[in-house]
Coordinates of C-alpha atoms in Angstrom, one line a residue:
Chain I
M63 CA 75.0 67.3 133.7
T64 CA 78.4 66.8 133.5
P65 CA 80.0 66.9 129.7
W66 CA 80.4 63.4 130.4
T67 CA 76.5 62.7 131.5
D68 CA 73.6 62.5 130.4
R69 CA 69.7 64.2 131.5
S70 CA 69.9 61.7 134.2
G71 CA 73.1 61.6 135.4
K72 CA 73.8 58.8 134.1
F73 CA 77.3 58.0 132.8
S74 CA 77.4 58.5 128.9
P75 CA 80.0 56.6 126.6
L76 CA 79.0 59.0 123.6
K77 CA 79.9 62.3 125.8
A78 CA 82.4 61.5 126.7
A79 CA 84.2 59.9 123.8
V80 CA 83.2 63.6 121.8
L81 CA 84.9 64.9 125.1
L82 CA 88.2 63.6 124.5
G83 CA 87.5 64.0 120.5
A84 CA 87.6 67.8 122.0
C85 CA 90.2 68.5 123.5
L86 CA 92.3 65.7 121.6
P87 CA 93.2 69.1 119.3
A88 CA 94.2 71.3 121.6
L89 CA 96.1 68.5 124.0
W90 CA 98.3 67.9 121.1
L91 CA 98.6 71.8 119.7
A92 CA 99.8 72.5 123.2
W93 CA 102.5 69.7 123.4
A94 CA 103.8 70.3 120.1
A95 CA 104.5 74.2 121.7
A96 CA 105.9 72.9 124.3
S97 CA 108.3 70.6 122.6
G98 CA 109.4 74.0 120.4
A99 CA 109.9 76.1 124.0
L100 CA 111.7 73.1 125.6
A101 CA 114.1 71.1 122.8
S102 CA 117.0 72.1 123.2
A103 CA 118.9 69.5 120.8
A104 CA 115.9 70.1 117.5
P105 CA 115.6 74.2 117.8
V106 CA 112.9 73.5 115.4
G107 CA 109.9 72.1 117.0
L108 CA 107.3 70.3 116.1
L109 CA 105.5 73.6 114.9
G110 CA 108.1 74.9 112.6
A111 CA 109.9 77.6 112.3
R112 CA 107.1 80.2 113.0
P113 CA 105.2 78.1 115.9
I114 CA 102.3 81.1 116.4
T115 CA 102.0 81.1 112.2
E116 CA 101.7 77.8 112.7
A117 CA 98.9 77.6 115.8
I118 CA 96.7 80.0 114.6
H119 CA 96.3 77.8 111.5
Q120 CA 95.5 74.7 113.1
A121 CA 93.7 75.8 116.0
G122 CA 91.4 77.6 112.9
D123 CA 90.5 74.5 111.6
W124 CA 89.6 72.8 114.0
A125 CA 86.8 75.7 114.6
I126 CA 85.3 74.7 111.1
R127 CA 86.1 71.0 111.7
F128 CA 84.0 71.3 115.1
L129 CA 81.1 73.7 113.2
W130 CA 81.0 71.3 110.4
L131 CA 80.3 68.3 113.1
S132 CA 77.7 70.4 115.3
L133 CA 76.1 70.6 111.7
A134 CA 76.5 66.8 110.8
V135 CA 74.4 66.2 114.2
T136 CA 70.9 66.8 113.3
P137 CA 71.0 65.0 109.2
L138 CA 72.6 62.5 111.1
R139 CA 69.9 61.3 113.6
R140 CA 67.7 61.3 110.9
I141 CA 69.5 59.4 108.5
A142 CA 71.6 56.4 111.3
N143 CA 67.4 57.2 113.6
W144 CA 70.5 57.9 116.3
P145 CA 68.0 60.5 118.9
K146 CA 70.6 59.8 121.2
L147 CA 72.9 62.2 118.9
I148 CA 71.9 65.7 119.9
L149 CA 72.9 64.9 123.8
V150 CA 76.6 66.2 122.3
R151 CA 75.8 69.1 119.7
R152 CA 76.0 71.6 122.0
M153 CA 79.5 69.9 123.2
L154 CA 80.3 70.1 119.8
G155 CA 78.8 73.5 118.8
V156 CA 80.5 75.3 121.9
T157 CA 83.9 73.2 120.8
A158 CA 84.1 75.0 117.7
L159 CA 83.8 78.5 119.9
L160 CA 86.9 77.7 121.8
Y161 CA 88.9 76.6 119.0
A162 CA 87.6 80.0 116.9
L163 CA 87.9 81.6 120.7
M164 CA 91.9 80.4 120.7
H165 CA 92.1 80.9 116.7
L166 CA 91.8 84.7 117.5
T167 CA 93.3 84.8 121.0
L168 CA 97.2 83.5 119.2
Y169 CA 96.5 86.2 116.3
A170 CA 97.0 88.3 118.6
V171 CA 99.4 86.9 120.7
D172 CA 101.3 87.0 117.4
L173 CA 101.0 90.7 117.1
K174 CA 102.1 90.7 120.7
F175 CA 99.0 92.1 121.9
D176 CA 99.3 95.0 120.5
L177 CA 95.3 96.6 120.3
L178 CA 95.4 99.0 118.2
R179 CA 97.3 96.9 115.3
I180 CA 94.8 94.3 115.7
V181 CA 91.7 96.7 115.6
S182 CA 93.3 97.9 112.4
E183 CA 94.1 94.5 111.0
I184 CA 90.8 93.5 111.8
A185 CA 88.9 96.3 110.2
L186 CA 91.3 97.1 106.7
R187 CA 91.7 93.2 105.7
F188 CA 88.9 91.8 103.8
Y189 CA 89.2 87.8 105.2
L190 CA 90.3 89.0 109.3
T191 CA 86.7 91.2 109.2
I192 CA 84.9 88.3 108.1
G193 CA 86.1 86.1 110.2
F194 CA 85.5 88.0 112.8
V195 CA 82.2 88.6 111.8
A196 CA 82.4 85.3 112.2
L197 CA 83.5 84.3 115.5
A198 CA 81.5 86.9 117.1
G199 CA 78.3 85.3 115.7
L200 CA 80.5 82.2 117.2
I201 CA 80.2 84.0 120.4
A202 CA 76.2 85.0 120.5
L203 CA 75.4 81.1 120.3
G204 CA 77.8 79.7 122.5
T205 CA 76.4 82.4 125.6
T206 CA 73.1 81.5 124.4
S207 CA 73.6 77.8 125.1
T208 CA 73.5 76.8 128.4
D209 CA 69.8 75.6 129.9
A210 CA 68.9 78.5 131.5
A211 CA 69.3 80.8 128.1
I212 CA 67.4 78.0 126.2
K213 CA 64.5 78.4 128.5
R214 CA 64.6 82.4 128.9
L215 CA 64.6 82.8 125.0
G216 CA 61.8 80.0 124.5
G217 CA 62.1 76.9 122.0
R218 CA 60.9 78.9 118.9
N219 CA 63.0 82.3 119.4
W220 CA 66.3 79.9 120.1
N221 CA 66.4 78.5 117.3
R222 CA 65.5 81.5 115.1
L223 CA 68.9 82.6 116.5
H224 CA 70.7 79.9 116.5
S225 CA 69.6 79.2 112.7
M226 CA 72.5 82.0 111.9
V227 CA 75.2 79.5 112.0
Y228 CA 74.0 78.7 108.9
V229 CA 75.4 82.2 107.9
I230 CA 78.3 81.9 110.1
G231 CA 79.2 78.8 108.5
V232 CA 79.3 80.1 105.2
L233 CA 81.4 83.1 106.5
A234 CA 84.4 80.9 107.9
A235 CA 84.2 78.7 104.7
F236 CA 84.9 82.1 102.7
H237 CA 87.2 83.2 104.8
F238 CA 89.1 79.7 105.3
F239 CA 89.2 80.3 100.6
I240 CA 90.5 83.7 101.0
Q241 CA 93.2 83.2 103.9
S242 CA 94.8 81.1 101.4
K243 CA 97.6 81.2 99.2
A244 CA 96.7 79.9 95.3
D245 CA 95.9 76.4 96.4
V246 CA 92.1 76.2 98.1
Y247 CA 92.5 72.1 98.5
E248 CA 91.5 72.6 102.0
P249 CA 88.7 75.1 101.9
T250 CA 86.9 73.6 99.3
L251 CA 86.9 70.5 101.2
M252 CA 85.6 72.3 103.9
A253 CA 83.1 74.2 101.5
G254 CA 82.2 70.2 99.7
F255 CA 80.7 69.3 102.7
F256 CA 78.8 72.6 103.8
L257 CA 77.1 72.1 100.5
L258 CA 76.7 68.0 101.8
L259 CA 74.9 68.9 104.9
M260 CA 72.8 71.8 103.8
F261 CA 71.4 69.1 101.3
Y262 CA 70.8 67.2 103.6
R263 CA 67.8 69.9 105.6
L264 CA 67.1 70.7 102.2
A265 CA 66.2 67.5 101.3
H266 CA 63.9 67.0 104.9
W267 CA 62.5 70.0 104.5
R268 CA 61.3 69.4 100.7
G269 CA 60.2 66.2 102.6
F270 CA 62.2 63.6 101.3
A271 CA 62.9 60.5 103.3
L272 CA 66.7 61.1 104.3
T273 CA 66.2 57.1 105.3
S274 CA 66.2 56.5 101.6
P275 CA 69.3 55.6 100.2
L276 CA 68.3 56.9 96.7
V277 CA 67.7 60.1 98.2
L278 CA 70.9 59.9 99.8
V279 CA 72.9 58.8 97.0
A280 CA 71.2 61.9 94.7
I281 CA 73.1 64.6 97.8
A282 CA 76.0 62.7 97.5
V283 CA 76.1 63.1 93.4
L284 CA 74.7 65.9 93.6
A285 CA 76.8 67.9 96.5
A286 CA 79.9 66.9 94.8
L287 CA 79.1 68.2 91.6
G288 CA 78.3 71.3 93.8
T289 CA 82.1 71.2 95.2
A290 CA 83.5 70.7 91.6
A291 CA 81.8 73.3 90.8
I292 CA 82.3 75.8 93.7
E293 CA 86.2 74.8 92.7
Y294 CA 86.3 75.7 89.1
A295 CA 84.4 79.5 90.0
W296 CA 86.9 80.5 92.6
Y297 CA 90.0 79.2 90.7
G298 CA 88.0 81.1 87.6
I299 CA 87.3 84.2 89.6
A300 CA 89.8 84.8 92.2
T301 CA 93.5 83.4 90.4
G302 CA 95.4 83.4 87.7
V303 CA 94.5 79.2 87.1
P304 CA 92.9 78.7 84.0
P305 CA 89.4 77.1 85.9
G306 CA 89.2 74.2 82.9
R307 CA 93.0 72.3 84.2
V308 CA 91.3 72.1 87.5
L309 CA 87.9 71.2 86.3
A310 CA 89.9 68.1 84.2
A311 CA 92.0 67.5 87.1
N312 CA 88.9 65.5 88.4
L313 CA 89.5 63.2 86.1
Q314 CA 92.9 62.5 86.8
F315 CA 94.3 60.6 89.9
S316 CA 97.2 60.3 89.5
F317 CA 98.6 63.9 91.3
S318 CA 95.6 64.1 93.9
I319 CA 92.4 63.2 94.5
R320 CA 90.2 66.7 93.9
P321 CA 87.8 67.8 96.9
A322 CA 84.5 66.0 94.9
W323 CA 85.9 62.4 95.4
W324 CA 85.7 63.3 99.7
V325 CA 82.6 64.7 99.5
L326 CA 81.3 61.9 97.2
A327 CA 82.6 59.2 99.3
T328 CA 81.5 60.9 102.4
G329 CA 77.6 61.7 100.8
L330 CA 77.8 57.3 99.6
G331 CA 79.6 56.4 103.1
V332 CA 76.6 58.4 104.5
T333 CA 73.9 56.1 101.9
L334 CA 75.8 53.0 103.6
L335 CA 75.0 54.4 107.3
A336 CA 71.6 54.2 106.3
L337 CA 71.4 50.5 104.5
V338 CA 73.0 48.9 107.6
R339 CA 70.7 51.1 110.2
P340 CA 68.2 48.3 110.4
W341 CA 71.0 46.2 111.5
F342 CA 71.1 47.5 114.4
G343 CA 67.7 47.5 116.0
R344 CA 67.2 51.5 115.9
N345 CA 64.1 51.0 113.1
E346 CA 61.2 53.5 114.3
P347 CA 60.4 55.6 111.4
A348 CA 62.5 58.4 110.8
R349 CA 60.7 60.1 107.9
G350 CA 60.5 63.9 106.4
R351 CA 57.5 66.4 107.0
R352 CA 55.8 64.9 103.9
A353 CA 55.4 60.9 103.4
A354 CA 58.5 59.2 101.6
G355 CA 56.5 58.3 98.3
A356 CA 54.8 62.0 98.4
T357 CA 57.4 63.2 96.1
A358 CA 58.3 60.5 94.1
Chain L
M107 CA 148.3 75.0 111.6
L108 CA 146.0 77.2 112.6
A109 CA 149.0 79.7 113.1
A110 CA 148.7 78.8 108.8
M111 CA 145.2 79.1 108.6
P112 CA 144.2 81.9 110.2
G113 CA 140.3 82.6 108.2
H114 CA 139.4 79.5 108.4
S115 CA 139.6 79.2 111.9
L116 CA 138.8 82.0 113.0
Q117 CA 135.2 81.9 110.7
R118 CA 134.5 78.0 112.2
N119 CA 135.5 79.1 115.7
V120 CA 133.1 82.8 116.2
P121 CA 130.9 82.8 113.5
M122 CA 129.3 85.6 116.1
T123 CA 131.4 88.0 114.5
F124 CA 127.8 87.8 111.5
S125 CA 125.9 89.6 114.0
I126 CA 125.1 92.4 116.6
H127 CA 123.1 90.9 119.0
R128 CA 124.3 87.8 120.6
R129 CA 122.3 85.2 121.3
P130 CA 122.9 82.8 124.0
S131 CA 120.8 80.1 122.9
W132 CA 122.4 80.4 119.1
A133 CA 126.0 80.6 120.1
I134 CA 125.3 77.2 121.8
S135 CA 123.1 75.5 118.4
E136 CA 125.7 76.4 116.4
N137 CA 128.7 74.8 118.5
Q138 CA 126.5 71.9 119.3
A139 CA 128.8 70.6 116.2
T140 CA 126.5 68.6 113.5
P141 CA 128.2 65.8 111.6
E142 CA 128.4 68.1 108.6
G143 CA 130.7 70.6 110.6
V144 CA 132.8 68.2 112.1
Y145 CA 133.1 66.8 108.1
L146 CA 134.0 70.5 107.2
D147 CA 136.5 70.6 109.9
R148 CA 138.3 67.3 108.7
R149 CA 138.1 68.4 105.6
R150 CA 139.8 72.2 106.3
I151 CA 142.8 70.1 108.1
L152 CA 143.2 68.2 105.5
Q153 CA 143.0 70.9 103.6
G154 CA 146.1 72.3 106.3
F155 CA 148.4 69.5 105.3
G156 CA 148.0 70.2 101.5
L157 CA 145.9 67.1 101.3
G158 CA 143.4 67.4 98.2
M159 CA 139.7 66.5 98.2
L160 CA 139.2 63.5 97.3
T161 CA 141.2 62.2 99.6
A162 CA 139.6 64.1 102.6
A163 CA 136.2 63.1 101.2
T164 CA 137.2 59.0 100.9
L165 CA 138.6 60.1 105.0
A166 CA 135.7 61.9 105.9
A167 CA 133.3 58.5 104.2
S168 CA 135.6 55.9 105.9
A169 CA 135.0 57.6 108.7
G170 CA 131.4 57.5 108.9
V171 CA 130.3 61.1 108.6
G172 CA 130.4 62.2 104.9
R173 CA 127.9 61.3 102.7
A174 CA 128.2 60.5 98.7
Q175 CA 126.5 64.4 98.0
D176 CA 128.7 65.7 100.1
A177 CA 132.0 64.9 98.0
D178 CA 130.0 68.1 96.0
P179 CA 133.1 69.6 93.8
T180 CA 133.0 73.0 94.4
A181 CA 133.7 72.2 98.4
D182 CA 136.5 74.0 98.1
L183 CA 135.9 76.8 96.5
Y184 CA 134.2 77.7 100.5
P185 CA 134.2 79.7 102.5
A186 CA 134.4 82.5 100.5
K187 CA 136.4 85.5 101.6
K188 CA 134.2 87.6 103.0
N189 CA 132.8 91.2 101.4
E190 CA 131.8 93.3 104.5
A191 CA 130.4 96.0 102.4
Y192 CA 127.4 93.7 103.6
K193 CA 126.7 93.7 107.1
L194 CA 123.3 92.8 109.0
D195 CA 121.3 94.8 112.2
R196 CA 120.8 91.4 112.8
P197 CA 121.7 87.8 113.8
V198 CA 122.6 85.7 110.5
T199 CA 119.7 82.9 111.1
P200 CA 121.1 79.0 112.0
E201 CA 121.0 77.1 109.7
E202 CA 119.0 74.7 110.9
I203 CA 116.2 76.9 111.3
N204 CA 115.8 78.4 107.6
G205 CA 117.1 75.4 106.5
H206 CA 113.7 74.2 107.7
Y207 CA 111.6 76.6 106.6
N208 CA 111.4 77.8 102.4
N209 CA 108.9 78.2 99.8
F210 CA 110.1 75.3 97.0
Y211 CA 107.1 74.5 95.3
E212 CA 108.9 72.0 93.3
F213 CA 108.9 69.7 95.8
G214 CA 105.9 70.2 97.4
T215 CA 103.7 73.1 99.5
A216 CA 104.5 73.2 103.5
K217 CA 107.4 74.8 104.5
D218 CA 109.4 72.3 105.7
I219 CA 110.4 70.5 102.8
A220 CA 114.3 70.0 102.5
A221 CA 113.8 66.0 103.2
N222 CA 112.1 66.3 99.9
A223 CA 114.1 68.3 98.1
Q224 CA 116.9 66.3 98.7
N225 CA 115.9 64.9 94.9
L226 CA 117.2 67.5 93.4
V227 CA 120.1 66.0 90.8
I228 CA 122.0 69.1 90.2
R229 CA 125.1 66.6 89.1
P230 CA 125.3 67.2 85.7
W231 CA 123.8 71.1 85.5
E232 CA 124.1 73.3 82.5
I233 CA 122.6 77.0 82.7
E234 CA 122.0 77.7 78.7
I235 CA 122.5 81.5 78.5
G236 CA 120.8 83.1 75.3
G237 CA 118.5 85.8 73.7
L238 CA 119.5 88.6 72.6
V239 CA 123.4 87.7 73.2
E240 CA 126.5 88.3 71.1
T241 CA 126.6 84.7 70.8
P242 CA 124.3 82.3 73.1
F243 CA 126.2 79.2 75.4
T244 CA 125.7 76.2 77.1
I245 CA 127.9 76.5 80.3
A246 CA 128.4 73.9 82.8
F247 CA 127.4 74.9 86.5
D248 CA 130.9 73.9 87.4
D249 CA 132.6 76.1 85.0
L250 CA 131.4 78.9 85.6
V251 CA 131.7 78.8 89.6
R252 CA 135.5 78.4 89.0
K253 CA 135.3 81.9 86.2
I254 CA 134.2 84.6 88.3
P255 CA 135.8 84.8 92.1
L256 CA 133.1 84.4 94.7
E257 CA 132.1 86.1 97.9
T258 CA 130.5 86.0 100.7
R259 CA 128.2 88.4 101.5
L260 CA 125.4 89.1 104.5
Y261 CA 122.0 89.3 103.1
R262 CA 118.1 90.0 104.6
H263 CA 115.6 88.2 103.0
R264 CA 111.9 89.2 103.2
C265 CA 109.5 87.0 103.0
V266 CA 106.1 88.5 100.9
E267 CA 104.2 86.6 103.8
A268 CA 106.0 88.6 106.3
W269 CA 108.6 86.5 107.5
S270 CA 112.3 87.1 107.3
M271 CA 115.7 85.8 107.6
T272 CA 119.3 86.7 107.1
V273 CA 121.4 84.3 105.4
P274 CA 125.1 84.4 104.6
W275 CA 125.3 83.7 100.8
A276 CA 128.3 83.0 98.8
G277 CA 128.0 83.6 95.3
F278 CA 128.9 86.6 92.7
P279 CA 127.1 89.7 91.6
L280 CA 124.9 89.1 88.7
K281 CA 126.2 91.8 87.2
S282 CA 129.3 89.5 86.8
L283 CA 127.5 86.8 84.6
V284 CA 125.5 89.5 82.4
A285 CA 129.0 90.7 81.3
L286 CA 130.0 87.0 80.5
A287 CA 126.5 87.1 78.7
K288 CA 127.3 89.8 76.5
P289 CA 123.8 90.6 76.2
Q290 CA 122.9 93.2 72.9
A291 CA 121.8 97.2 73.6
S292 CA 118.3 96.1 72.6
A293 CA 117.8 93.6 75.5
K294 CA 115.5 95.1 78.5
F295 CA 115.3 92.2 80.5
V296 CA 117.3 89.7 82.2
R297 CA 114.5 86.3 82.2
F298 CA 115.2 83.4 84.8
E299 CA 113.9 79.5 84.4
T300 CA 114.0 76.8 86.6
F301 CA 114.6 72.8 85.7
L302 CA 111.4 71.1 84.4
D303 CA 111.1 67.0 85.4
P304 CA 108.3 66.4 87.4
E305 CA 109.6 62.5 88.0
M306 CA 112.2 64.4 90.4
A307 CA 110.4 67.1 91.4
D308 CA 106.9 66.5 92.5
G309 CA 105.5 69.3 93.0
Q310 CA 106.0 70.2 89.3
N311 CA 102.9 67.8 88.8
D312 CA 100.8 70.1 90.0
F313 CA 98.2 71.7 87.8
L314 CA 97.9 74.6 89.4
Y315 CA 100.7 76.4 89.0
P316 CA 102.0 77.4 85.6
W317 CA 105.7 75.3 85.1
P318 CA 108.4 75.7 85.1
Y319 CA 109.1 78.3 88.1
I320 CA 110.0 82.0 85.8
E321 CA 111.0 85.6 86.8
G322 CA 112.7 88.3 85.6
V323 CA 114.2 91.4 86.8
T324 CA 114.9 94.3 84.3
I325 CA 118.6 95.0 82.5
E326 CA 119.6 97.7 84.9
E327 CA 118.2 95.8 88.1
A328 CA 120.6 92.6 86.9
G329 CA 124.1 95.6 86.9
H330 CA 123.2 96.2 90.5
D331 CA 125.7 95.5 92.8
L332 CA 123.4 93.7 95.3
A333 CA 121.7 91.3 92.5
F334 CA 123.4 88.0 94.0
I335 CA 123.9 85.2 92.1
V336 CA 124.1 82.7 94.9
T337 CA 126.0 79.9 94.7
G338 CA 126.9 78.9 98.4
A339 CA 125.7 79.5 102.1
Y340 CA 126.8 78.8 105.5
D341 CA 131.0 78.5 103.6
K342 CA 129.8 75.4 101.9
P343 CA 128.0 75.0 97.8
V344 CA 124.5 76.0 98.8
A345 CA 122.0 73.5 100.4
K346 CA 119.1 71.6 98.1
Q347 CA 116.4 73.1 99.6
H348 CA 117.4 76.9 99.2
G349 CA 118.0 76.2 95.1
A350 CA 121.2 74.5 94.6
P351 CA 122.9 74.7 92.4
L352 CA 122.8 78.3 92.1
R353 CA 120.5 80.4 92.3
L354 CA 119.3 84.2 92.3
H355 CA 119.2 86.7 95.6
L356 CA 117.2 90.4 95.0
P357 CA 117.6 91.0 99.0
W358 CA 115.4 95.0 98.4
K359 CA 112.8 93.1 96.6
Y360 CA 110.1 89.9 98.1
G361 CA 111.5 86.7 98.3
F362 CA 109.6 85.2 95.3
K363 CA 111.5 87.0 93.0
S364 CA 113.9 85.3 93.7
I365 CA 114.6 81.8 91.3
K366 CA 116.3 79.4 92.5
S367 CA 117.8 76.3 90.8
I368 CA 118.5 78.0 87.4
R369 CA 118.6 76.3 84.8
K370 CA 118.4 79.1 81.5
I371 CA 119.3 83.1 81.4
S372 CA 117.5 84.9 78.3
F373 CA 118.4 88.3 77.2
V374 CA 114.9 89.2 76.5
E375 CA 113.2 92.5 75.0
E376 CA 109.5 91.6 76.5
R377 CA 109.1 92.0 79.8
P378 CA 108.5 87.9 81.6
I379 CA 106.1 86.9 83.6
G380 CA 106.7 84.8 86.5
L381 CA 105.0 81.7 88.4
W382 CA 103.1 84.0 90.8
E383 CA 102.3 87.0 88.9
A384 CA 100.9 84.7 86.3
L385 CA 98.7 83.1 89.1
Q386 CA 97.7 86.3 91.3
P387 CA 98.4 88.9 88.7
S388 CA 96.6 91.4 92.0
E389 CA 98.8 89.7 94.8
Y390 CA 102.5 89.5 93.6
G391 CA 103.5 92.2 90.3
F392 CA 106.5 92.5 88.5
W393 CA 108.7 94.6 90.7
A394 CA 107.9 93.5 94.0
N395 CA 109.8 95.8 95.9
V396 CA 109.6 96.1 99.4
N397 CA 107.4 98.6 101.1
P398 CA 105.8 98.6 104.6
E399 CA 103.6 100.4 103.3
V400 CA 102.2 99.5 100.3
P401 CA 100.0 96.1 102.1
H402 CA 99.3 92.8 100.2
P403 CA 96.3 92.8 99.0
R404 CA 95.4 90.6 101.8
W405 CA 97.9 91.7 104.9
S406 CA 99.7 94.3 106.0
Q407 CA 103.9 94.5 105.2
A408 CA 104.0 97.1 107.7
M409 CA 106.0 94.8 110.4
E410 CA 107.8 90.7 109.4
R411 CA 108.4 88.0 112.0
V412 CA 112.2 86.9 112.6
L413 CA 112.9 83.9 111.9
D414 CA 114.2 81.9 115.1
T415 CA 114.3 85.2 116.8
G416 CA 110.2 85.0 116.7
E417 CA 110.6 89.2 116.6
L418 CA 108.4 91.2 115.2
V419 CA 110.1 94.4 113.6
P420 CA 109.8 96.6 111.7
T421 CA 109.9 96.0 107.9
Q422 CA 111.9 98.8 106.0
L423 CA 112.1 100.8 102.5
F424 CA 113.6 98.5 100.5
N425 CA 114.0 96.1 103.0
G426 CA 117.0 98.7 104.6
Y427 CA 118.6 98.6 100.9
A428 CA 117.1 102.0 100.3
A429 CA 120.3 103.7 99.9
E430 CA 121.2 101.3 97.1
V431 CA 119.0 100.5 94.8
A432 CA 116.3 103.3 95.5
G433 CA 118.1 105.3 92.3
L434 CA 116.5 102.4 89.8
Y435 CA 113.8 103.9 90.1
T436 CA 113.4 107.5 90.2
G437 CA 110.5 108.9 88.0
M438 CA 108.9 105.3 88.3
D439 CA 105.2 105.0 89.2
P440 CA 104.9 103.8 92.8
A441 CA 101.3 102.5 92.3
T442 CA 103.2 99.4 90.8
L443 CA 106.2 99.2 92.0
Y444 CA 105.5 97.9 95.2
M445 CA 103.7 94.9 94.6

């Protein structure tokens, strides 16, 4: 099975597209890095005056984005009734691991591979420690994601081990928050998407049908409120920014659209997906453990 | 004509005298004359013939290399005489590099805000001097800059984010301005404040930050010769992204202490609280003296990344100015001096 064929060996456009998408950020980074090294006319390349720092940040951004995408597979399979999506979950997860490894490797490059310093920095700086633990977790999941490893562990154990991804997600988001300067817009956005993904799971586990638009809208609203709450709490606890001002900013759109709205928009977009789903011929019922009506 | 202006021609053609290390790539970039460079040469040639600025600007504009903002009414003050007392241990950072790596949140939180910073309107520009002084007054920048003789100094600049650059600043010691202001004996601190104009500076619409930017120093620090009011850089009026028309530079402190685009200077009894200190008191203190031994809560300050060369070099106590400034802090609690 190649990264662009399914289990029967047939070409899978879905897998091929995800493979391409997974490579694009790395290709862009390589090209941007080369632009700085090659350009003699402009002394500053696409990555700016501190290219390694910029590359570290971008690799980290992509690691968390791909991790979230891998977490989106399961709820989306249910919501869009698109079981084939499972084909790309492993690729998305491994891509997240590879970007996280690139993130650490670039950090090592930045410190000129001074191993003693790298280790002491990771041990001394809390946010680096957290990031490193998250990466170690990703490595554990990545190395147990081969067919052989799954078989060896057995489905039950494998699932138990891989539910570690939720803890890794929390650590990754926390790492993102504390490495930021005063402004935590992006980490808040990622935390909000994480909430959305977790609420889909929670709803399914509690027996709500992820095909019900009502359930999906409720999840979108709850995740958006949760995002605003996280933002409020972070500014209140970790910064000197009056958190009330941040909360109020959710209702002002002149400077920025706050993360909560993006989370809401995403949740509503997913609802739309569930609404148009029947028109695309995939009409087998996808239900929670309990019947949809039981909890209504 | 060259013989008539040996200083000028030398500084223009041999910028390498600024540095100890010589880097071929840097020499190349310096020699690739930018339009501004061409323009400045033009001006110098005209000055050599004794022609005025107006003529120079007109000619430059007609030649298509000058822009309206190049016709700075203080351009004739540069290059300012070099103060040889201030030397560097590393090359001067090329202007194109540090002109595109700036923390100037008024124009955006990214580093390359140079283009957006061009929205900064620097004329007319008045500076209000008040608080505990003999007589509060307001002075136009164009008048102030001609009241005190300008000089060029090579300074190291160390950002709290663990990167550094070197700049050929031009300006005058802050103490000359303090003398002009005539503070009363009760003044303990000098408080600096920049502009507040969210329409001009879109970053000031960002509600997270308690605008306007404020910074402060003790009256003793303000009286130290190293504390410098910058009005120029690279032999011309200081670029907008660096905080035109006048900014502070305190080379022994982390960069955020060196406030840009100063509008108000007040002499006060109470310690001012800067914008960053108000935001994150655990990370950005009032003193903010550079010390490699005292880490930032989230990273080590032991080393710094030098812009352009990309070298990772050890950070020095007081950013290498310990011999000059350590005396300012004798007997003070080291627990707060370095953050």
